[in-house]
Amino acid sequence: MMFPIPPREFPNEMPPCALVIFGATGDLTARKLLPALYNLSRENQLPDRFACIGYARRSKEHKDFRLEMQEAVSMYGNHKELDVHAWERLERRLFYHQGFFDEDKDYVSLKDFLKRIDTEFLTEGNRLFYLSTPPSNFQEIIQRLRKHELFIPHEERNSCCSKKDSWTRVIIEKPFGHDLKTAKELQKCIDDNLCETCVYRIDHYLGKETVQNIQSIRFANKIFESCWTKECIDNVQITVSESIGIGTRGNFFEQSGMLRDMVQNHMMQLLCLLTMEPPTSFSSESIKKEKIQVLDNIVPFSEFAPSVFPAVRGQYGPGKVGGVSVKGYRQEDFVAPDSLVETYVALKILIDTPRWQGVPFYLRAGKRLEKRCTDIAITFKKPIHGDFFAKERLENDLLIIRIQPDEGVALKFNCKVPGVSNLVRPVKMDFRYDSYFKTQAPEAYERLLCDCILGDRTLFTGNDEVIASWKLFTPLLEKWMTDPSDAVFPNYVAGSSGPRCADSLIRSDGRSWRSL
Ligand code: BG6
């Protein structure tokens, strides 16, 4: 059966605004933000009165920036052909402002430029500042925005959030801080300069349709709701496998590593949505409360003896991905030739709650693996009456939530083979978004940018969530920093399924990773 997806509806008309992207020459702007803005332009979902200003250090003309962004849209966008009209609609509103993050005069000129934009594009003083720079620049930018009154907290004027007055919002990219201490410092800077209701902490995984669907699978289906417990579930594997390397982001990645880049934020969001208790309502606050409960109940890494330590790391060496030879991590640009930064992490997580005691959650995330695939595999226990099926060894039922690509959900269960015997074999039911809904799900950043413009913070992370996650991972990061004995890198070949230590981690429990 086919179910045509209804057009997206926005509760309000999209309000006018100017979007300023700090760090506009970076990877995120090219890969995600501009393709998302272009898609919104294609679907006529940008406000009529809108402008986007790229702010970065390099000197550049507006026309060169536009050209680069057009190339980015063609390269990273999800449409084969550029819709010239949609691109032109966006291009007309696209500008470049050269500026340093720590130079007062550049903020003064930005302020003047925004006034001109208001006059020309009727953006009514509404501002969306997107901090897409290395995290080390966040505080500097926030302080200067405040100093130059580009952001005025609502206690000091009528309101920065109200729909009547003009508003200012600040979007903060992940990672929010570098560890627990720096996350708290960043939050202090926010508390001192902004108001929390105007802060949008982005974790773009929350904007993915398939991630939002986790709640629907769990809470809108009795068959899943009733077996979402340790009594029925044997183990869960969460995989975020990327075939890409670190590209031009060597500088960033050397400061970050895989644990900070993917696990502390994206993977923890997946884990929390999968394991949280049913929230009292679907309000953002109730959901955040339940997610924090999960994070607070994860067994800390310090409680494991070295022989069963549940975290391993890896780094890719040279190899072949999709038949093409690629460099090892240490040969990438801006990476130290003896770097100990991890590009792969595997963990076993235990959640000490009545629902999950004893159920292992195996998480793995890696760059330059054999293929791109993000999914969640829930393996159910064998049935009590399994022995009834004679000599046949029953396989465990398996529910697979495919986050990307091939977005969908598959269920593998046992079924009788036609004939006189009692033979059973696993069979598979497979739901695919694209064939059922006959459309591509919108990119996460499309949804999130629209929500920022509309002032809807539901899909953005709260400070308490971020802090709870750093509390868990900071001791592990410190251990890895002070004891590099396990970082004998490179320890996996680019294009493989990851390092051996990850196999040993799961094998010691008598299990193995699903193939990628
Ligand atoms: C980003 C990370 O947050 O997510 C990148 O910084 C990573 O390193 C990207 O490649 C993955 O996003 P997606 O949507 O392609 O899974």
Short mmCIF file of C-alpha atoms and ligand atoms in Angstrom, two decimals:
data_model
loop_
_atom_site.label_atom_id
_atom_site.label_comp_id
_atom_site.label_asym_id
_atom_site.label_seq_id
_atom_site.Cartn_x
_atom_site.Cartn_y
_atom_site.Cartn_z
CA MET A 1 0.00 0.00 0.00
CA MET A 2 1.19 3.48 -0.71
CA PHE A 3 0.59 6.43 1.56
CA PRO A 4 1.39 9.82 0.02
CA ILE A 5 2.94 12.02 2.64
CA PRO A 6 0.96 15.24 3.27
CA PRO A 7 2.76 18.52 2.61
CA ARG A 8 4.48 19.82 5.70
CA GLU A 9 2.39 22.28 7.59
CA PHE A 10 3.80 25.06 9.64
CA PRO A 11 1.71 26.36 12.50
CA ASN A 12 2.48 29.97 11.70
CA GLU A 13 3.53 31.86 8.67
CA MET A 14 7.33 31.79 8.63
CA PRO A 15 8.41 35.07 10.23
CA PRO A 16 10.91 37.29 8.45
CA CYS A 17 14.52 37.06 9.63
CA ALA A 18 18.21 37.38 8.82
CA LEU A 19 20.34 34.30 9.41
CA VAL A 20 24.02 34.93 10.16
CA ILE A 21 26.27 31.88 9.90
CA PHE A 22 29.54 32.28 11.82
CA GLY A 23 32.13 29.96 10.29
CA ALA A 24 30.53 30.13 6.86
CA THR A 25 33.57 28.82 4.99
CA GLY A 26 33.56 25.62 7.06
CA ASP A 27 32.53 22.10 6.24
CA LEU A 28 29.13 22.22 7.94
CA THR A 29 27.92 25.21 5.92
CA ALA A 30 28.83 23.53 2.65
CA ARG A 31 27.71 20.01 3.49
CA LYS A 32 24.57 20.60 5.48
CA LEU A 33 23.39 24.19 5.97
CA LEU A 34 23.36 25.48 2.40
CA PRO A 35 21.88 22.27 0.96
CA ALA A 36 19.16 22.53 3.63
CA LEU A 37 18.44 26.20 2.80
CA TYR A 38 18.35 25.34 -0.89
CA ASN A 39 15.86 22.52 -0.28
CA LEU A 40 13.69 24.90 1.73
CA SER A 41 13.90 27.38 -1.12
CA ARG A 42 12.83 24.63 -3.55
CA GLU A 43 9.82 23.87 -1.40
CA ASN A 44 9.00 27.55 -0.90
CA GLN A 45 9.40 27.12 2.81
CA LEU A 46 11.78 29.95 3.54
CA PRO A 47 10.23 33.15 4.82
CA ASP A 48 9.45 35.59 2.00
CA ARG A 49 11.47 38.20 3.82
CA PHE A 50 14.74 36.40 4.50
CA ALA A 51 18.48 36.86 4.05
CA CYS A 52 21.48 34.71 4.91
CA ILE A 53 24.85 36.23 5.72
CA GLY A 54 27.97 34.08 5.85
CA TYR A 55 30.50 35.44 8.36
CA ALA A 56 34.08 34.14 8.25
CA ARG A 57 37.69 35.27 8.40
CA ARG A 58 38.69 34.85 4.78
CA SER A 59 38.36 37.80 2.47
CA LYS A 60 35.76 37.08 -0.20
CA GLU A 61 33.29 38.86 -2.47
CA HIS A 62 29.57 38.10 -2.21
CA LYS A 63 29.67 36.65 -5.73
CA ASP A 64 32.50 34.22 -4.88
CA PHE A 65 30.70 33.04 -1.79
CA ARG A 66 27.54 32.48 -3.84
CA LEU A 67 29.46 30.49 -6.41
CA GLU A 68 31.09 28.30 -3.76
CA MET A 69 27.73 27.68 -2.14
CA GLN A 70 26.17 26.75 -5.46
CA GLU A 71 28.92 24.19 -5.94
CA ALA A 72 28.33 22.90 -2.41
CA VAL A 73 24.61 22.49 -3.10
CA SER A 74 25.36 20.57 -6.30
CA MET A 75 27.91 18.38 -4.56
CA TYR A 76 26.20 17.66 -1.24
CA GLY A 77 22.51 18.31 -1.95
CA ASN A 78 20.12 15.39 -2.36
CA HIS A 79 18.73 16.47 -5.74
CA LYS A 80 20.50 15.36 -8.89
CA GLU A 81 19.78 18.53 -10.84
CA LEU A 82 19.97 22.07 -9.58
CA ASP A 83 16.58 23.79 -9.75
CA VAL A 84 17.81 27.08 -11.18
CA HIS A 85 14.81 29.10 -10.02
CA ALA A 86 15.03 27.81 -6.47
CA TRP A 87 18.75 28.50 -6.42
CA GLU A 88 18.29 32.02 -7.77
CA ARG A 89 15.66 32.75 -5.14
CA LEU A 90 18.17 31.80 -2.46
CA GLU A 91 21.20 33.33 -4.14
CA ARG A 92 19.60 36.77 -4.22
CA ARG A 93 19.42 36.69 -0.42
CA LEU A 94 22.90 35.28 0.17
CA PHE A 95 25.74 37.56 1.35
CA TYR A 96 29.22 37.32 2.72
CA HIS A 97 30.65 39.37 5.56
CA GLN A 98 34.36 39.12 6.23
CA GLY A 99 35.19 39.30 9.90
CA PHE A 100 37.29 37.86 12.72
CA PHE A 101 35.58 36.36 15.72
CA ASP A 102 37.55 38.47 18.17
CA GLU A 103 37.57 41.84 16.36
CA ASP A 104 35.16 44.46 17.68
CA LYS A 105 35.16 46.44 14.46
CA ASP A 106 33.89 43.41 12.53
CA TYR A 107 30.84 43.16 14.77
CA VAL A 108 30.22 46.88 14.37
CA SER A 109 30.24 46.49 10.60
CA LEU A 110 28.05 43.38 10.86
CA LYS A 111 25.52 45.39 12.84
CA ASP A 112 25.48 48.08 10.15
CA PHE A 113 25.18 45.46 7.46
CA LEU A 114 22.22 43.86 9.20
CA LYS A 115 20.48 47.24 9.35
CA ARG A 116 20.87 47.49 5.58
CA ILE A 117 19.48 43.98 5.22
CA ASP A 118 16.48 44.98 7.34
CA THR A 119 15.81 47.89 5.01
CA GLU A 120 16.30 45.94 1.82
CA PHE A 121 14.68 42.62 2.77
CA LEU A 122 12.20 43.85 5.42
CA THR A 123 13.55 41.37 7.96
CA GLU A 124 12.22 43.50 10.84
CA GLY A 125 15.29 43.17 13.06
CA ASN A 126 14.77 39.42 13.62
CA ARG A 127 18.13 37.70 13.88
CA LEU A 128 19.26 34.09 13.92
CA PHE A 129 22.96 33.72 14.76
CA TYR A 130 24.29 30.28 13.88
CA LEU A 131 27.56 29.38 15.64
CA SER A 132 29.08 26.91 13.23
CA THR A 133 32.69 27.61 14.17
CA PRO A 134 35.12 25.44 16.14
CA PRO A 135 33.68 25.25 19.68
CA SER A 136 36.67 27.19 21.04
CA ASN A 137 35.19 30.33 19.40
CA PHE A 138 31.69 30.06 20.88
CA GLN A 139 32.28 32.12 24.02
CA GLU A 140 34.15 34.82 22.16
CA ILE A 141 31.31 35.23 19.68
CA ILE A 142 28.59 35.20 22.32
CA GLN A 143 30.39 37.87 24.35
CA ARG A 144 30.95 40.12 21.33
CA LEU A 145 27.35 39.74 20.15
CA ARG A 146 26.26 40.96 23.54
CA LYS A 147 28.88 43.69 23.77
CA HIS A 148 27.81 45.18 20.47
CA GLU A 149 24.14 44.80 21.31
CA LEU A 150 23.51 42.40 18.51
CA PHE A 151 21.89 40.38 21.23
CA ILE A 152 20.02 42.12 24.05
CA PRO A 153 18.59 39.76 26.70
CA HIS A 154 14.90 40.17 27.23
CA GLU A 155 15.23 41.51 30.78
CA GLU A 156 16.85 44.53 29.22
CA ARG A 157 14.27 45.29 26.59
CA ASN A 158 10.69 44.42 25.90
CA SER A 159 11.46 40.90 24.79
CA CYS A 160 13.92 39.12 22.56
CA CYS A 161 11.59 36.16 22.11
CA SER A 162 8.19 37.69 21.68
CA LYS A 163 6.44 37.46 18.35
CA LYS A 164 5.33 41.11 18.62
CA ASP A 165 8.77 42.55 19.01
CA SER A 166 11.80 41.63 16.95
CA TRP A 167 13.68 38.60 18.27
CA THR A 168 17.22 37.25 18.36
CA ARG A 169 18.11 33.55 18.64
CA VAL A 170 21.47 31.85 18.88
CA ILE A 171 22.03 28.36 17.48
CA ILE A 172 24.95 26.50 19.00
CA GLU A 173 26.44 23.59 17.10
CA LYS A 174 27.76 20.55 18.88
CA PRO A 175 29.98 19.65 20.59
CA PHE A 176 28.71 21.82 23.43
CA GLY A 177 32.00 22.09 25.33
CA HIS A 178 35.03 19.85 25.22
CA ASP A 179 34.37 18.07 28.51
CA LEU A 180 32.35 18.61 31.69
CA LYS A 181 34.36 21.63 32.83
CA THR A 182 34.25 23.48 29.52
CA ALA A 183 30.57 22.67 28.98
CA LYS A 184 29.84 24.30 32.34
CA GLU A 185 31.96 27.31 31.37
CA LEU A 186 30.11 27.68 28.10
CA GLN A 187 26.81 27.48 29.92
CA LYS A 188 28.00 30.16 32.35
CA CYS A 189 28.83 32.39 29.39
CA ILE A 190 25.32 31.76 28.02
CA ASP A 191 23.74 32.54 31.38
CA ASP A 192 25.75 35.76 31.61
CA ASN A 193 24.98 37.01 28.12
CA LEU A 194 21.89 35.39 26.60
CA CYS A 195 18.58 34.13 27.81
CA GLU A 196 18.07 30.38 27.76
CA THR A 197 14.82 30.56 25.78
CA CYS A 198 16.77 32.10 22.87
CA VAL A 199 19.42 29.36 22.81
CA TYR A 200 19.07 26.46 20.39
CA ARG A 201 21.63 23.68 21.02
CA ILE A 202 21.68 21.60 17.88
CA ASP A 203 22.09 17.86 17.73
CA HIS A 204 21.04 17.28 14.17
CA TYR A 205 20.22 13.62 14.82
CA LEU A 206 17.10 14.86 16.62
CA GLY A 207 15.96 16.44 13.35
CA LYS A 208 16.09 13.13 11.45
CA GLU A 209 12.67 11.67 10.68
CA THR A 210 13.87 8.18 11.53
CA VAL A 211 15.14 9.31 14.92
CA GLN A 212 11.84 11.04 15.73
CA ASN A 213 10.14 7.83 14.67
CA ILE A 214 11.78 5.91 17.55
CA GLN A 215 9.18 7.37 19.91
CA SER A 216 6.35 6.43 17.58
CA ILE A 217 7.59 2.87 17.25
CA ARG A 218 7.86 2.52 21.01
CA PHE A 219 4.79 4.33 22.24
CA ALA A 220 2.29 4.03 19.40
CA ASN A 221 2.46 0.23 19.12
CA LYS A 222 1.26 -2.14 21.81
CA ILE A 223 3.32 -5.00 20.36
CA PHE A 224 6.55 -3.10 20.91
CA GLU A 225 5.56 -1.16 24.00
CA SER A 226 4.86 -4.31 25.96
CA CYS A 227 8.11 -6.08 25.14
CA TRP A 228 10.48 -3.13 25.55
CA THR A 229 12.03 -4.54 28.74
CA LYS A 230 14.84 -6.73 30.06
CA GLU A 231 12.37 -9.65 30.22
CA CYS A 232 12.09 -9.68 26.41
CA ILE A 233 15.20 -7.97 25.07
CA ASP A 234 18.52 -9.79 25.01
CA ASN A 235 20.78 -7.01 23.76
CA VAL A 236 20.83 -3.92 21.58
CA GLN A 237 23.42 -2.79 19.06
CA ILE A 238 23.62 0.82 17.89
CA THR A 239 25.88 1.37 14.90
CA VAL A 240 26.97 4.64 13.31
CA SER A 241 29.28 3.62 10.51
CA GLU A 242 30.64 6.22 8.10
CA SER A 243 32.63 5.53 4.96
CA ILE A 244 33.92 9.10 4.79
CA GLY A 245 37.10 10.14 6.56
CA ILE A 246 37.67 13.49 8.18
CA GLY A 247 38.05 15.37 4.90
CA THR A 248 39.22 18.93 5.43
CA ARG A 249 38.36 18.87 9.13
CA GLY A 250 41.74 17.68 10.45
CA ASN A 251 42.13 20.69 12.75
CA PHE A 252 38.70 20.17 14.27
CA PHE A 253 38.97 16.42 14.56
CA GLU A 254 42.38 16.51 16.24
CA GLN A 255 40.69 18.47 19.05
CA SER A 256 37.61 16.34 19.05
CA GLY A 257 37.93 12.63 18.19
CA MET A 258 35.06 10.24 17.66
CA LEU A 259 33.82 10.07 21.23
CA ARG A 260 33.20 13.82 21.36
CA ASP A 261 32.11 14.11 17.74
CA MET A 262 29.52 11.33 17.53
CA VAL A 263 29.09 9.36 20.74
CA GLN A 264 28.68 11.94 23.52
CA ASN A 265 25.87 13.62 21.57
CA HIS A 266 24.29 11.82 18.58
CA MET A 267 24.60 8.27 19.88
CA MET A 268 23.50 9.21 23.38
CA GLN A 269 20.38 10.80 21.90
CA LEU A 270 19.62 7.55 20.08
CA LEU A 271 20.21 5.55 23.26
CA CYS A 272 18.06 7.86 25.37
CA LEU A 273 15.11 7.87 22.99
CA LEU A 274 15.32 4.10 22.79
CA THR A 275 15.47 3.46 26.52
CA MET A 276 13.75 6.33 28.34
CA GLU A 277 10.64 5.66 30.39
CA PRO A 278 7.39 6.84 28.78
CA PRO A 279 7.28 10.60 29.34
CA THR A 280 4.23 12.02 31.13
CA SER A 281 3.56 14.08 28.02
CA PHE A 282 5.26 14.64 24.69
CA SER A 283 6.34 18.09 25.72
CA SER A 284 9.98 18.83 25.23
CA GLU A 285 10.48 19.23 28.99
CA SER A 286 8.97 15.83 29.88
CA ILE A 287 11.07 14.09 27.25
CA LYS A 288 14.26 15.83 28.38
CA LYS A 289 13.53 14.80 31.98
CA GLU A 290 13.29 11.14 30.98
CA LYS A 291 16.42 11.30 28.87
CA ILE A 292 18.40 12.72 31.79
CA GLN A 293 17.15 9.83 33.94
CA VAL A 294 18.68 7.38 31.46
CA LEU A 295 22.02 9.20 31.39
CA ASP A 296 22.14 9.42 35.18
CA ASN A 297 21.52 5.69 35.48
CA ILE A 298 24.20 4.47 33.11
CA VAL A 299 26.79 2.47 35.03
CA PRO A 300 29.92 4.70 35.17
CA PHE A 301 33.07 3.50 33.40
CA SER A 302 34.96 3.72 36.72
CA GLU A 303 32.96 0.76 38.04
CA PHE A 304 34.46 -1.74 35.60
CA ALA A 305 37.64 -3.71 36.30
CA PRO A 306 40.39 -3.35 33.64
CA SER A 307 39.82 -6.93 32.44
CA VAL A 308 36.20 -6.15 31.50
CA PHE A 309 36.60 -2.47 30.65
CA PRO A 310 33.66 -1.67 28.34
CA ALA A 311 35.26 0.90 25.99
CA VAL A 312 37.76 0.49 23.15
CA ARG A 313 39.07 2.89 20.53
CA GLY A 314 40.63 2.74 17.10
CA GLN A 315 42.14 4.81 14.32
CA TYR A 316 42.14 4.06 10.59
CA GLY A 317 45.22 3.43 8.55
CA PRO A 318 45.42 3.62 4.74
CA GLY A 319 43.12 1.33 2.80
CA LYS A 320 40.44 1.18 0.14
CA VAL A 321 36.85 2.36 0.46
CA GLY A 322 34.53 1.39 -2.38
CA GLY A 323 37.57 0.34 -4.42
CA VAL A 324 39.28 3.73 -4.07
CA SER A 325 42.58 4.04 -2.19
CA VAL A 326 42.37 6.43 0.75
CA LYS A 327 44.87 7.87 3.22
CA GLY A 328 45.22 6.79 6.81
CA TYR A 329 44.12 9.26 9.48
CA ARG A 330 47.68 10.25 10.31
CA GLN A 331 48.30 11.18 6.67
CA GLU A 332 45.24 13.48 6.46
CA ASP A 333 45.79 17.25 6.28
CA PHE A 334 46.27 19.04 9.61
CA VAL A 335 46.67 15.76 11.51
CA ALA A 336 49.79 15.01 13.58
CA PRO A 337 51.81 12.11 12.11
CA ASP A 338 51.76 10.41 15.53
CA SER A 339 48.20 11.42 16.45
CA LEU A 340 46.47 9.35 19.13
CA VAL A 341 43.04 10.72 18.29
CA GLU A 342 40.40 8.01 17.90
CA THR A 343 38.33 7.67 14.73
CA TYR A 344 36.47 4.64 16.06
CA VAL A 345 34.83 3.89 19.40
CA ALA A 346 33.02 0.79 20.67
CA LEU A 347 31.29 0.67 24.03
CA LYS A 348 29.17 -1.59 26.15
CA ILE A 349 26.67 0.38 28.18
CA LEU A 350 24.59 -0.90 31.07
CA ILE A 351 21.61 1.02 32.39
CA ASP A 352 20.85 0.38 36.01
CA THR A 353 17.07 0.78 36.01
CA PRO A 354 14.36 -1.82 36.71
CA ARG A 355 13.56 -1.85 32.97
CA TRP A 356 17.10 -2.43 31.70
CA GLN A 357 19.17 -4.13 34.40
CA GLY A 358 21.46 -6.69 32.76
CA VAL A 359 20.71 -5.76 29.14
CA PRO A 360 23.90 -4.79 27.30
CA PHE A 361 23.76 -1.90 24.84
CA TYR A 362 26.66 -2.19 22.40
CA LEU A 363 27.54 1.05 20.62
CA ARG A 364 30.05 1.49 17.82
CA ALA A 365 30.90 4.52 15.71
CA GLY A 366 33.66 4.79 13.17
CA LYS A 367 34.98 6.78 10.23
CA ARG A 368 36.31 5.20 7.03
CA LEU A 369 34.48 1.94 7.57
CA GLU A 370 33.38 -0.26 4.70
CA LYS A 371 30.03 1.43 4.30
CA ARG A 372 27.72 4.15 5.53
CA CYS A 373 25.04 2.78 7.77
CA THR A 374 23.36 3.98 10.95
CA ASP A 375 20.98 1.57 12.59
CA ILE A 376 19.66 0.13 15.81
CA ALA A 377 19.30 -3.64 16.13
CA ILE A 378 17.19 -4.97 18.99
CA THR A 379 17.65 -8.68 19.58
CA PHE A 380 14.86 -10.35 21.50
CA LYS A 381 15.26 -13.32 23.82
CA LYS A 382 14.36 -16.80 22.62
CA PRO A 383 10.85 -17.95 23.44
CA ILE A 384 10.27 -20.14 26.50
CA HIS A 385 8.70 -22.85 24.37
CA GLY A 386 11.51 -22.86 21.85
CA ASP A 387 12.42 -26.49 22.58
CA PHE A 388 9.10 -27.56 21.14
CA PHE A 389 10.57 -27.03 17.72
CA ALA A 390 12.51 -30.29 17.82
CA LYS A 391 16.09 -30.16 16.67
CA GLU A 392 15.63 -26.88 14.93
CA ARG A 393 17.72 -24.11 16.50
CA LEU A 394 15.53 -21.04 16.70
CA GLU A 395 17.04 -17.72 15.85
CA ASN A 396 16.33 -14.69 18.02
CA ASP A 397 13.71 -12.26 16.75
CA LEU A 398 15.30 -9.06 15.59
CA LEU A 399 13.95 -5.55 15.10
CA ILE A 400 16.12 -3.26 13.02
CA ILE A 401 15.51 0.48 12.91
CA ARG A 402 17.43 1.83 9.93
CA ILE A 403 18.22 5.47 10.60
CA GLN A 404 20.08 5.92 7.28
CA PRO A 405 20.44 5.14 4.42
CA ASP A 406 17.47 2.95 3.24
CA GLU A 407 15.44 4.51 6.04
CA GLY A 408 12.98 1.98 7.40
CA VAL A 409 12.19 -0.72 9.91
CA ALA A 410 12.64 -4.47 9.51
CA LEU A 411 11.42 -7.29 11.68
CA LYS A 412 12.92 -10.73 11.50
CA PHE A 413 10.91 -13.51 13.11
CA ASN A 414 10.52 -17.28 12.93
CA CYS A 415 8.03 -18.88 10.61
CA LYS A 416 7.02 -22.41 9.75
CA VAL A 417 8.42 -23.78 6.54
CA PRO A 418 5.56 -25.17 4.39
CA GLY A 419 5.38 -28.95 4.58
CA VAL A 420 4.76 -31.76 7.01
CA SER A 421 7.61 -31.10 9.39
CA ASN A 422 7.81 -28.54 12.20
CA LEU A 423 10.74 -26.80 10.61
CA VAL A 424 10.94 -23.07 11.26
CA ARG A 425 13.08 -20.48 9.54
CA PRO A 426 13.61 -16.78 10.10
CA VAL A 427 11.71 -14.51 7.69
CA LYS A 428 11.79 -10.77 7.32
CA MET A 429 9.20 -8.00 7.00
CA ASP A 430 10.64 -4.77 5.75
CA PHE A 431 9.11 -1.30 5.75
CA ARG A 432 10.90 1.35 3.67
CA TYR A 433 10.10 5.01 3.96
CA ASP A 434 10.71 5.85 0.31
CA SER A 435 8.57 3.11 -1.19
CA TYR A 436 5.74 3.54 1.31
CA PHE A 437 5.56 7.30 1.60
CA LYS A 438 6.79 7.88 -1.97
CA THR A 439 8.93 10.78 -0.91
CA GLN A 440 12.28 11.53 0.59
CA ALA A 441 12.26 12.47 4.24
CA PRO A 442 13.44 16.09 4.70
CA GLU A 443 17.03 16.51 5.75
CA ALA A 444 17.49 17.04 9.48
CA TYR A 445 18.84 20.56 9.08
CA GLU A 446 15.80 21.65 7.03
CA ARG A 447 13.49 20.78 9.87
CA LEU A 448 15.76 22.28 12.53
CA LEU A 449 16.32 25.57 10.69
CA CYS A 450 12.58 25.96 10.22
CA ASP A 451 12.01 25.25 13.91
CA CYS A 452 14.54 27.94 14.86
CA ILE A 453 12.84 30.47 12.61
CA LEU A 454 9.49 29.53 14.12
CA GLY A 455 10.85 29.59 17.67
CA ASP A 456 10.09 25.93 18.43
CA ARG A 457 12.76 24.45 20.75
CA THR A 458 11.29 20.95 21.06
CA LEU A 459 13.99 19.22 19.02
CA PHE A 460 16.92 20.99 20.65
CA THR A 461 18.94 19.70 23.57
CA GLY A 462 18.82 21.20 27.03
CA ASN A 463 21.85 22.11 29.11
CA ASP A 464 21.09 19.43 31.74
CA GLU A 465 21.12 16.69 29.13
CA VAL A 466 24.45 17.83 27.78
CA ILE A 467 25.95 18.04 31.27
CA ALA A 468 24.67 14.56 32.20
CA SER A 469 26.32 13.14 29.11
CA TRP A 470 29.63 14.88 29.82
CA LYS A 471 29.53 13.56 33.41
CA LEU A 472 29.50 10.08 31.97
CA PHE A 473 32.17 10.54 29.31
CA THR A 474 34.66 12.96 30.86
CA PRO A 475 36.25 10.28 33.09
CA LEU A 476 36.68 8.04 30.03
CA LEU A 477 38.27 10.86 28.04
CA GLU A 478 40.62 11.55 30.93
CA LYS A 479 41.54 7.90 31.22
CA TRP A 480 42.28 7.73 27.50
CA MET A 481 44.39 10.86 27.71
CA THR A 482 46.49 9.75 30.67
CA ASP A 483 46.87 6.11 29.62
CA PRO A 484 47.51 5.70 25.90
CA SER A 485 48.68 2.07 26.27
CA ASP A 486 45.69 0.77 24.27
CA ALA A 487 46.12 3.37 21.51
CA VAL A 488 48.43 1.36 19.29
CA PHE A 489 47.38 3.16 16.12
CA PRO A 490 46.49 2.69 13.35
CA ASN A 491 44.61 -0.45 14.34
CA TYR A 492 42.12 -0.82 11.50
CA VAL A 493 42.37 -0.58 7.76
CA ALA A 494 40.22 2.03 6.01
CA GLY A 495 37.34 0.22 4.33
CA SER A 496 37.18 -2.56 6.94
CA SER A 497 34.58 -3.13 9.65
CA GLY A 498 36.72 -1.69 12.45
CA PRO A 499 39.46 -2.77 14.87
CA ARG A 500 39.86 -6.23 16.40
CA CYS A 501 39.54 -4.85 19.93
CA ALA A 502 35.89 -4.01 19.13
CA ASP A 503 35.26 -7.64 18.15
CA SER A 504 36.88 -8.83 21.38
CA LEU A 505 34.72 -6.44 23.41
CA ILE A 506 31.50 -8.05 22.24
CA ARG A 507 32.90 -11.56 21.82
CA SER A 508 33.74 -11.71 25.53
CA ASP A 509 29.95 -11.69 26.10
CA GLY A 510 29.50 -14.55 23.60
CA ARG A 511 28.07 -12.23 20.94
CA SER A 512 29.24 -10.63 17.72
CA TRP A 513 28.57 -7.41 15.82
CA ARG A 514 26.04 -7.52 13.03
CA SER A 515 27.72 -7.18 9.67
CA LEU A 516 27.69 -3.65 8.31
C1 BG6 B 1 28.44 15.48 12.55
C2 BG6 B 1 29.87 15.08 12.81
O1 BG6 B 1 27.85 15.95 13.73
O2 BG6 B 1 27.73 14.36 12.07
C3 BG6 B 1 30.50 14.51 11.56
O3 BG6 B 1 30.60 16.21 13.25
C4 BG6 B 1 29.67 13.40 11.01
O4 BG6 B 1 31.81 14.04 11.84
C5 BG6 B 1 28.22 13.84 10.85
O5 BG6 B 1 30.19 13.00 9.75
C6 BG6 B 1 27.35 12.67 10.48
O6 BG6 B 1 26.07 13.16 10.17
P1 BG6 B 1 25.06 12.31 9.29
O7 BG6 B 1 23.80 13.09 9.31
O8 BG6 B 1 25.68 12.20 7.94
O9 BG6 B 1 24.94 11.00 9.98
#
